[in-house]
Amino acid sequence: MKIFLDTASLEEIKKGLEWNMVDGVTTNPTLIAKEGCKNYRERIKEIAEIVRGPISAEVLAEDFEGMAREAKELSSISKNIVIKIPMTEEGIKSCKFLSDEGIKVNVTLIFSPLQALIAAKAGASYVSPFVGRLDDVGNPGMEIVSEILQIFQNYNFETEVIVASIRNPEHVRIAALQGAHISTMPFSTLKQIFKHPLTDVGIKRFLEDYKKAGLKW
Ligand code: G3P
């Protein structure tokens, strides 16, 4: 399973890259705004300068013409840019158009398996089911991931599933067990998945025993 960071923070991306744990990055307008950036495309460019893998950058327009225009502008930033398009009728029309032009599309704000099916049929390279937001409304998010994976397998779609709106390591564990292609997670979750309290206890005990015995290196 590939690990993407869901962030627009250069600091977090650099840290994740040092650990060799960033296969790609996903952004959205909320994440870029949170960083206090003044220029939307400038931040995407800064991310593209340090990340080798795919970088999802979202359009802001809601109509086909606007989406197509913004997609071209975002694509010109770097060959690694994947255009994030919302799951709407105009979005799906744009997805087909852009995919036919060879531009990779990540259809975002997916909340049902049938939305994912439509996106795949429109040529999306990626779909992003938002599992945490589904959990928030009492609808188990990971269940739709499993259904999407099954549907894609039934019809041999090459569209990859990016499990998004991840809130905790449990989402990542289930995604990996289900065989999801990608988990995109906040930096805080990436840090959490390194950790287990028994690892820390174990390290402490090894060092104490080494010192107690007066062992020479
Ligand atoms: O990748 C989608 C993600 O940014 C949404 O996460 O936590 O706002 O639901 P969240």
XYZ file of C-alpha atoms and ligand atoms in Angstrom:
227
model
C 0.000 0.000 0.000
C 1.287 3.424 -0.927
C 1.328 6.110 1.755
C 0.442 9.665 0.813
C 0.524 12.659 3.140
C -2.690 14.659 3.251
C -1.177 18.043 3.925
C 0.016 21.325 2.438
C 2.706 21.774 5.083
C 6.200 21.785 3.558
C 7.671 21.037 6.956
C 5.542 17.898 7.384
C 6.279 16.738 3.843
C 10.047 17.202 4.341
C 9.928 15.202 7.577
C 7.947 12.385 5.924
C 10.397 12.355 3.002
C 13.337 12.003 5.423
C 11.651 8.839 6.698
C 11.088 7.650 3.100
C 7.413 7.353 3.916
C 5.865 9.708 1.352
C 4.831 8.092 -1.933
C 2.700 11.110 -2.806
C 0.756 14.055 -1.430
C -2.892 15.076 -1.487
C -3.983 18.653 -0.896
C -7.239 20.544 -0.902
C -8.231 24.219 -0.509
C -8.828 23.764 3.242
C -5.342 22.335 3.817
C -3.653 25.097 1.791
C -5.666 27.800 3.585
C -4.694 26.260 6.946
C -1.019 26.872 6.144
C -1.658 30.619 5.899
C -0.484 30.664 2.251
C -1.314 33.723 0.176
C -1.124 32.030 -3.214
C -2.860 28.717 -3.924
C -0.860 27.631 -6.971
C 2.424 28.828 -5.477
C 2.066 26.369 -2.587
C 1.302 23.524 -5.005
C 4.446 24.463 -6.935
C 6.500 24.428 -3.725
C 5.192 20.956 -2.916
C 5.952 19.761 -6.454
C 9.547 20.952 -6.070
C 10.203 18.499 -3.234
C 7.917 15.515 -3.937
C 8.641 12.963 -6.666
C 5.316 11.093 -6.518
C 1.800 12.174 -7.482
C 0.479 15.425 -5.972
C -3.283 15.936 -5.991
C -4.278 19.567 -6.538
C -7.936 20.509 -6.478
C -9.866 22.737 -8.865
C -12.073 25.457 -7.407
C -14.440 25.966 -10.343
C -17.767 24.135 -10.302
C -18.524 24.180 -14.036
C -16.958 22.144 -16.828
C -15.225 25.057 -18.603
C -13.782 26.425 -15.370
C -12.636 23.001 -14.196
C -10.978 22.264 -17.533
C -9.206 25.644 -17.532
C -7.995 25.336 -13.936
C -6.943 21.726 -14.529
C -4.705 22.817 -17.428
C -3.187 25.596 -15.282
C -2.523 23.221 -12.393
C -1.124 20.545 -14.736
C 1.380 23.006 -16.153
C 3.008 23.308 -12.693
C 4.562 19.833 -12.865
C 4.131 16.485 -14.575
C 3.387 14.976 -11.141
C 0.186 16.942 -10.657
C -3.026 14.932 -10.456
C -6.177 16.994 -10.836
C -8.616 16.642 -7.983
C -12.163 17.022 -9.206
C -15.288 16.850 -7.021
C -17.860 14.115 -7.576
C -20.529 16.138 -9.393
C -22.109 15.909 -12.841
C -19.808 18.675 -14.119
C -16.917 17.008 -12.331
C -17.518 13.680 -14.053
C -17.812 15.382 -17.420
C -14.484 17.097 -16.757
C -12.949 13.841 -15.536
C -13.733 12.126 -18.853
C -12.476 15.094 -20.866
C -9.216 15.434 -18.918
C -8.567 11.678 -18.768
C -9.016 11.466 -22.555
C -6.376 14.222 -22.832
C -3.960 12.148 -20.750
C -4.355 14.213 -17.573
C -4.657 12.132 -14.405
C -7.751 12.804 -12.315
C -8.516 12.038 -8.678
C -12.280 12.188 -8.140
C -12.761 13.448 -4.610
C -15.586 13.660 -2.072
C -16.674 10.080 -2.769
C -19.161 8.810 -0.211
C -20.699 5.770 -1.936
C -19.504 2.790 -4.000
C -21.680 3.861 -6.945
C -20.055 7.297 -7.039
C -16.732 5.463 -7.295
C -18.080 3.289 -10.136
C -19.161 6.387 -12.076
C -15.765 8.025 -11.558
C -13.937 4.897 -12.741
C -16.152 4.701 -15.835
C -15.244 8.338 -16.543
C -11.567 7.355 -16.633
C -10.468 8.548 -13.187
C -6.966 7.438 -12.250
C -7.914 7.670 -8.575
C -11.026 7.873 -6.419
C -10.983 9.276 -2.890
C -13.598 7.886 -0.506
C -13.726 10.066 2.643
C -13.900 7.480 5.396
C -13.615 9.726 8.469
C -16.444 11.996 7.356
C -18.661 8.925 6.812
C -17.793 7.654 10.300
C -18.741 11.117 11.624
C -22.312 10.623 10.393
C -22.551 7.074 11.717
C -21.894 5.301 8.419
C -18.817 3.010 8.651
C -16.415 4.533 6.120
C -14.217 1.497 5.636
C -17.174 -0.581 4.443
C -17.500 1.486 1.289
C -13.778 1.078 0.607
C -14.196 -2.659 0.619
C -17.180 -2.434 -1.753
C -15.337 -0.089 -4.109
C -12.358 -2.468 -4.250
C -14.696 -5.367 -5.015
C -16.473 -3.439 -7.801
C -13.170 -2.367 -9.376
C -11.957 -5.960 -9.266
C -15.221 -7.264 -10.813
C -14.740 -5.068 -13.874
C -10.930 -4.851 -14.020
C -10.830 -1.080 -13.517
C -7.288 0.267 -13.157
C -8.533 3.184 -11.044
C -6.694 3.263 -7.710
C -8.483 3.772 -4.417
C -7.070 6.504 -2.175
C -8.520 6.051 1.293
C -8.951 9.673 2.421
C -10.208 11.601 5.450
C -8.212 9.143 7.531
C -8.376 10.013 11.199
C -6.465 7.232 12.970
C -4.139 4.216 12.522
C -7.138 1.863 12.596
C -8.309 3.290 9.264
C -4.841 2.586 7.829
C -4.732 -0.972 9.210
C -8.104 -1.847 7.690
C -7.188 -0.187 4.381
C -4.054 -2.341 4.179
C -6.000 -5.513 5.036
C -8.603 -4.690 2.402
C -5.909 -4.168 -0.201
C -6.583 -0.468 -0.836
C -3.968 0.959 -3.185
C -3.218 4.115 -1.183
C -3.894 5.615 2.238
C -3.575 9.382 2.447
C -3.202 10.549 6.003
C -2.444 13.574 8.134
C 1.126 13.824 9.436
C -0.155 13.090 12.958
C -1.465 9.683 11.817
C 1.765 8.899 9.975
C 3.644 9.520 13.234
C 1.176 7.372 15.162
C 1.624 4.348 12.925
C 5.336 4.203 13.795
C 4.476 3.892 17.462
C 3.673 1.180 19.977
C 4.105 1.708 23.740
C 5.787 -1.697 24.073
C 8.471 -0.639 21.581
C 9.393 2.299 23.844
C 9.314 0.115 26.962
C 11.483 -2.473 25.190
C 14.130 0.076 24.153
C 14.291 1.479 27.690
C 14.753 -1.985 29.189
C 17.507 -2.990 26.736
C 19.460 0.180 27.536
C 19.008 -0.192 31.295
C 20.184 -3.810 31.211
C 23.200 -2.857 29.090
C 24.200 -0.122 31.556
C 23.476 -2.235 34.672
C 25.759 -5.010 33.462
C 28.558 -2.488 32.760
C 28.938 -3.978 29.287
C 31.721 -2.583 27.083
C 30.865 -1.655 23.464
O -8.098 13.915 1.812
C -9.302 14.426 2.288
C -9.128 15.037 3.605
O -8.303 16.156 3.535
C -10.370 15.318 4.326
O -10.071 15.053 5.640
O -10.289 15.174 8.056
O -11.176 17.041 6.626
O -12.327 14.851 6.689
P -11.027 15.564 6.810
